PDB file of C-alpha atoms in Angstrom:
ATOM      1  CA  MET K   5     247.498  46.317  -2.893  1.00  0.00           C
ATOM      2  CA  TYR K   6     247.003  49.744  -1.378  1.00  0.00           C
ATOM      3  CA  LEU K   7     249.677  51.760   0.413  1.00  0.00           C
ATOM      4  CA  ALA K   8     248.991  54.531   2.919  1.00  0.00           C
ATOM      5  CA  THR K   9     251.392  57.443   3.169  1.00  0.00           C
ATOM      6  CA  TYR K  10     251.292  61.055   4.238  1.00  0.00           C
ATOM      7  CA  PRO K  11     248.978  62.961   1.862  1.00  0.00           C
ATOM      8  CA  HIS K  12     251.596  65.629   1.092  1.00  0.00           C
ATOM      9  CA  LEU K  13     254.102  62.928   0.023  1.00  0.00           C
ATOM     10  CA  LEU K  14     251.858  60.875  -2.291  1.00  0.00           C
ATOM     11  CA  ARG K  15     253.579  61.954  -5.489  1.00  0.00           C
ATOM     12  CA  GLU K  16     257.095  61.558  -4.100  1.00  0.00           C
ATOM     13  CA  VAL K  17     256.382  58.070  -2.711  1.00  0.00           C
ATOM     14  CA  ASP K  18     254.764  57.126  -6.047  1.00  0.00           C
ATOM     15  CA  ILE K  19     257.954  58.101  -7.897  1.00  0.00           C
ATOM     16  CA  ALA K  20     260.184  56.300  -5.374  1.00  0.00           C
ATOM     17  CA  LEU K  21     258.139  53.094  -5.725  1.00  0.00           C
ATOM     18  CA  ARG K  22     258.292  53.276  -9.525  1.00  0.00           C
ATOM     19  CA  LYS K  23     262.081  53.655  -9.383  1.00  0.00           C
ATOM     20  CA  ARG K  24     262.586  50.901  -6.798  1.00  0.00           C
ATOM     21  CA  PHE K  25     260.280  48.368  -8.486  1.00  0.00           C
ATOM     22  CA  VAL K  26     260.710  49.410 -12.117  1.00  0.00           C
ATOM     23  CA  ASP K  27     260.625  45.833 -13.444  1.00  0.00           C
ATOM     24  CA  THR K  28     257.758  44.544 -11.295  1.00  0.00           C
ATOM     25  CA  VAL K  29     255.216  47.346 -10.933  1.00  0.00           C
ATOM     26  CA  ALA K  30     252.778  47.785 -13.823  1.00  0.00           C
ATOM     27  CA  ASP K  31     251.003  50.889 -12.523  1.00  0.00           C
ATOM     28  CA  ILE K  32     250.558  53.070  -9.461  1.00  0.00           C
ATOM     29  CA  SER K  33     247.544  55.334  -9.089  1.00  0.00           C
ATOM     30  CA  THR K  34     246.007  57.426  -6.331  1.00  0.00           C
ATOM     31  CA  VAL K  35     242.620  56.278  -5.046  1.00  0.00           C
ATOM     32  CA  HIS K  36     240.486  57.375  -2.110  1.00  0.00           C
ATOM     33  CA  LEU K  37     239.382  54.692   0.346  1.00  0.00           C
ATOM     34  CA  ASN K  38     237.454  54.855   3.575  1.00  0.00           C
ATOM     35  CA  ASP K  39     239.494  53.747   6.577  1.00  0.00           C
ATOM     36  CA  MET K  40     237.114  51.328   8.269  1.00  0.00           C
ATOM     37  CA  SER K  41     239.264  51.329  11.416  1.00  0.00           C
ATOM     38  CA  ALA K  42     238.734  55.070  11.933  1.00  0.00           C
ATOM     39  CA  PRO K  43     236.100  55.905  14.556  1.00  0.00           C
ATOM     40  CA  ASN K  44     234.317  58.292  12.178  1.00  0.00           C
ATOM     41  CA  HIS K  45     234.651  56.212   9.004  1.00  0.00           C
ATOM     42  CA  LEU K  46     230.975  56.743   8.179  1.00  0.00           C
ATOM     43  CA  ALA K  47     231.464  60.525   8.086  1.00  0.00           C
ATOM     44  CA  HIS K  48     234.108  60.504   5.347  1.00  0.00           C
ATOM     45  CA  LEU K  49     232.754  61.614   2.021  1.00  0.00           C
ATOM     46  CA  LYS K  50     235.855  61.104  -0.104  1.00  0.00           C
ATOM     47  CA  GLY K  51     238.075  58.910   2.045  1.00  0.00           C
ATOM     48  CA  ALA K  52     241.799  58.984   2.612  1.00  0.00           C
ATOM     49  CA  PRO K  53     244.239  58.907  -0.313  1.00  0.00           C
ATOM     50  CA  PHE K  54     246.053  55.613  -0.933  1.00  0.00           C
ATOM     51  CA  LEU K  55     248.482  54.512  -3.608  1.00  0.00           C
ATOM     52  CA  LYS K  56     247.068  51.573  -5.566  1.00  0.00           C
ATOM     53  CA  LEU K  57     249.967  49.400  -6.673  1.00  0.00           C
ATOM     54  CA  GLU K  58     249.411  46.950  -9.533  1.00  0.00           C
ATOM     55  CA  ALA K  59     252.094  44.384 -10.347  1.00  0.00           C
ATOM     56  CA  ARG K  60     252.728  42.694 -13.692  1.00  0.00           C
ATOM     57  CA  THR K  61     252.381  39.152 -12.330  1.00  0.00           C
ATOM     58  CA  LEU K  62     251.307  37.476  -9.126  1.00  0.00           C
ATOM     59  CA  GLY K  63     254.940  36.588  -8.417  1.00  0.00           C
ATOM     60  CA  ASP K  64     255.906  40.245  -8.813  1.00  0.00           C
ATOM     61  CA  LEU K  65     253.139  41.246  -6.408  1.00  0.00           C
ATOM     62  CA  PHE K  66     254.431  38.800  -3.788  1.00  0.00           C
ATOM     63  CA  SER K  67     257.984  40.060  -4.349  1.00  0.00           C
ATOM     64  CA  VAL K  68     256.960  43.700  -3.831  1.00  0.00           C
ATOM     65  CA  ARG K  69     254.897  42.751  -0.780  1.00  0.00           C
ATOM     66  CA  LYS K  70     257.833  40.801   0.694  1.00  0.00           C
ATOM     67  CA  SER K  71     260.112  43.820   0.180  1.00  0.00           C
ATOM     68  CA  LEU K  72     257.679  46.350   1.644  1.00  0.00           C
ATOM     69  CA  LEU K  73     256.378  44.473   4.710  1.00  0.00           C
ATOM     70  CA  PRO K  74     259.589  44.869   6.795  1.00  0.00           C
ATOM     71  CA  ILE K  75     259.825  48.547   5.821  1.00  0.00           C
ATOM     72  CA  ILE K  76     256.216  49.180   6.852  1.00  0.00           C
ATOM     73  CA  LYS K  77     256.703  47.253  10.105  1.00  0.00           C
ATOM     74  CA  ARG K  78     259.759  49.393  10.921  1.00  0.00           C
ATOM     75  CA  ASN K  79     257.856  52.586  10.034  1.00  0.00           C
ATOM     76  CA  THR K  80     254.893  51.553  12.199  1.00  0.00           C
ATOM     77  CA  GLU K  81     257.144  50.839  15.187  1.00  0.00           C
ATOM     78  CA  ARG K  82     258.908  54.186  14.720  1.00  0.00           C
ATOM     79  CA  ASN K  83     255.575  56.026  14.544  1.00  0.00           C
ATOM     80  CA  GLU K  84     254.275  54.262  17.667  1.00  0.00           C
ATOM     81  CA  ARG K  85     257.390  55.370  19.577  1.00  0.00           C
ATOM     82  CA  SER K  86     257.026  58.937  18.313  1.00  0.00           C
ATOM     83  CA  GLY K  87     253.432  59.053  19.464  1.00  0.00           C
ATOM     84  CA  PRO K  88     250.704  61.523  18.552  1.00  0.00           C
ATOM     85  CA  MET K  89     253.123  64.454  18.122  1.00  0.00           C
ATOM     86  CA  LEU K  90     254.299  62.989  14.826  1.00  0.00           C
ATOM     87  CA  GLU K  91     250.722  62.920  13.525  1.00  0.00           C
ATOM     88  CA  LEU K  92     250.250  66.582  14.432  1.00  0.00           C
ATOM     89  CA  GLN K  93     253.475  67.620  12.713  1.00  0.00           C
ATOM     90  CA  HIS K  94     253.343  65.410   9.606  1.00  0.00           C
ATOM     91  CA  ASP K  95     252.231  68.209   7.246  1.00  0.00           C
ATOM     92  CA  ASN K  96     255.248  70.304   8.213  1.00  0.00           C
ATOM     93  CA  MET K  97     257.770  67.458   8.122  1.00  0.00           C
ATOM     94  CA  ALA K  98     260.707  67.545   5.770  1.00  0.00           C
ATOM     95  CA  VAL K  99     260.801  64.943   3.035  1.00  0.00           C
ATOM     96  CA  PRO K 100     262.609  61.863   4.420  1.00  0.00           C
ATOM     97  CA  ALA K 101     265.871  60.817   2.763  1.00  0.00           C
ATOM     98  CA  ASN K 102     264.378  57.405   1.992  1.00  0.00           C
ATOM     99  CA  LEU K 103     260.841  58.018   0.758  1.00  0.00           C
ATOM    100  CA  LEU K 104     259.838  54.435   1.541  1.00  0.00           C
ATOM    101  CA  ASP K 105     260.068  55.512   5.202  1.00  0.00           C
ATOM    102  CA  ALA K 106     256.911  57.546   4.531  1.00  0.00           C
ATOM    103  CA  ILE K 107     254.814  54.426   3.804  1.00  0.00           C
ATOM    104  CA  LEU K 108     252.542  53.959   6.810  1.00  0.00           C
ATOM    105  CA  ASP K 109     250.401  50.929   6.014  1.00  0.00           C
ATOM    106  CA  MET K 110     249.585  48.274   3.432  1.00  0.00           C
ATOM    107  CA  ARG K 111     245.968  47.269   2.786  1.00  0.00           C
ATOM    108  CA  GLU K 112     244.319  44.394   0.916  1.00  0.00           C
ATOM    109  CA  TYR K 113     247.638  42.694   0.181  1.00  0.00           C
ATOM    110  CA  ASP K 114     246.118  39.361   1.190  1.00  0.00           C
ATOM    111  CA  VAL K 115     243.037  39.492  -1.083  1.00  0.00           C
ATOM    112  CA  ALA K 116     243.032  36.616  -3.570  1.00  0.00           C
ATOM    113  CA  PRO K 117     243.679  37.772  -7.158  1.00  0.00           C
ATOM    114  CA  VAL K 118     240.413  36.293  -8.426  1.00  0.00           C
ATOM    115  CA  SER K 119     238.501  38.217  -5.742  1.00  0.00           C
ATOM    116  CA  ARG K 120     240.398  41.420  -6.538  1.00  0.00           C
ATOM    117  CA  LEU K 121     239.528  41.025 -10.238  1.00  0.00           C
ATOM    118  CA  ALA K 122     235.842  40.472  -9.450  1.00  0.00           C
ATOM    119  CA  ILE K 123     235.770  43.546  -7.201  1.00  0.00           C
ATOM    120  CA  ASP K 124     237.645  45.827  -9.626  1.00  0.00           C
ATOM    121  CA  LYS K 125     235.682  44.748 -12.714  1.00  0.00           C
ATOM    122  CA  LYS K 126     232.340  44.534 -10.842  1.00  0.00           C
ATOM    123  CA  ILE K 127     231.854  40.879 -11.778  1.00  0.00           C
ATOM    124  CA  ASN K 128     228.995  39.341  -9.803  1.00  0.00           C
ATOM    125  CA  VAL K 129     228.354  35.618  -9.943  1.00  0.00           C
ATOM    126  CA  GLY K 130     225.294  33.857  -8.583  1.00  0.00           C
ATOM    127  CA  TYR K 131     221.551  33.550  -8.828  1.00  0.00           C
ATOM    128  CA  TRP K 132     219.075  36.167  -7.720  1.00  0.00           C
ATOM    129  CA  TYR K 133     215.688  35.160  -6.392  1.00  0.00           C
ATOM    130  CA  LYS K 134     212.452  37.019  -5.947  1.00  0.00           C
ATOM    131  CA  VAL K 135     210.732  35.817  -2.779  1.00  0.00           C
ATOM    132  CA  THR K 136     206.993  36.385  -2.422  1.00  0.00           C
ATOM    133  CA  PRO K 137     205.378  35.751   0.959  1.00  0.00           C
ATOM    134  CA  GLY K 138     202.049  34.013   0.756  1.00  0.00           C
ATOM    135  CA  GLY K 139     200.232  32.867   3.880  1.00  0.00           C
ATOM    136  CA  ASP K 140     201.874  29.759   5.304  1.00  0.00           C
ATOM    137  CA  THR K 141     204.346  29.374   2.428  1.00  0.00           C
ATOM    138  CA  HIS K 142     206.810  31.551   0.595  1.00  0.00           C
ATOM    139  CA  HIS K 143     207.407  31.316  -3.133  1.00  0.00           C
ATOM    140  CA  ALA K 144     210.897  31.797  -4.533  1.00  0.00           C
ATOM    141  CA  HIS K 145     211.357  32.430  -8.238  1.00  0.00           C
ATOM    142  CA  GLN K 146     214.758  32.631  -9.844  1.00  0.00           C
ATOM    143  CA  SER K 147     215.235  36.007 -11.481  1.00  0.00           C
ATOM    144  CA  HIS K 148     217.044  36.139 -14.811  1.00  0.00           C
ATOM    145  CA  GLN K 149     217.775  39.833 -14.469  1.00  0.00           C
ATOM    146  CA  GLY K 150     221.173  40.903 -13.220  1.00  0.00           C
ATOM    147  CA  TYR K 151     221.744  43.027 -10.187  1.00  0.00           C
ATOM    148  CA  GLU K 152     222.925  46.559 -10.887  1.00  0.00           C
TER     149      GLU K 152
END
């Protein structure tokens, strides 16, 4: 699962998550993802920074998700009440007492583990066909070469 936070608090939130979920989190890393909901998502070259949280087991992942969802919901409601001024001031904000209050969003928490594995390890399954048009009919030949 991916967690969005303020860019200047990435490291602090990472440490807070590691302390809070010491027995359930296997690794946390920073990755850059494009925010597809942003109006200019095609213009981003690097994408926004997210914390990629990896749990030890599927049960641990569900446990972490269950713990974080109410916190993120509360943070989202607080940010909606604060309005756009909060977004303009976020770089100058003091570090919150509870760093989990800086988590803004959770992404891809509902992706099936088998799908997540296939995406992360670039595992493609299926047949590839080469289709050749020819007059009234088209010929399809199964290709034995993989797609790169």
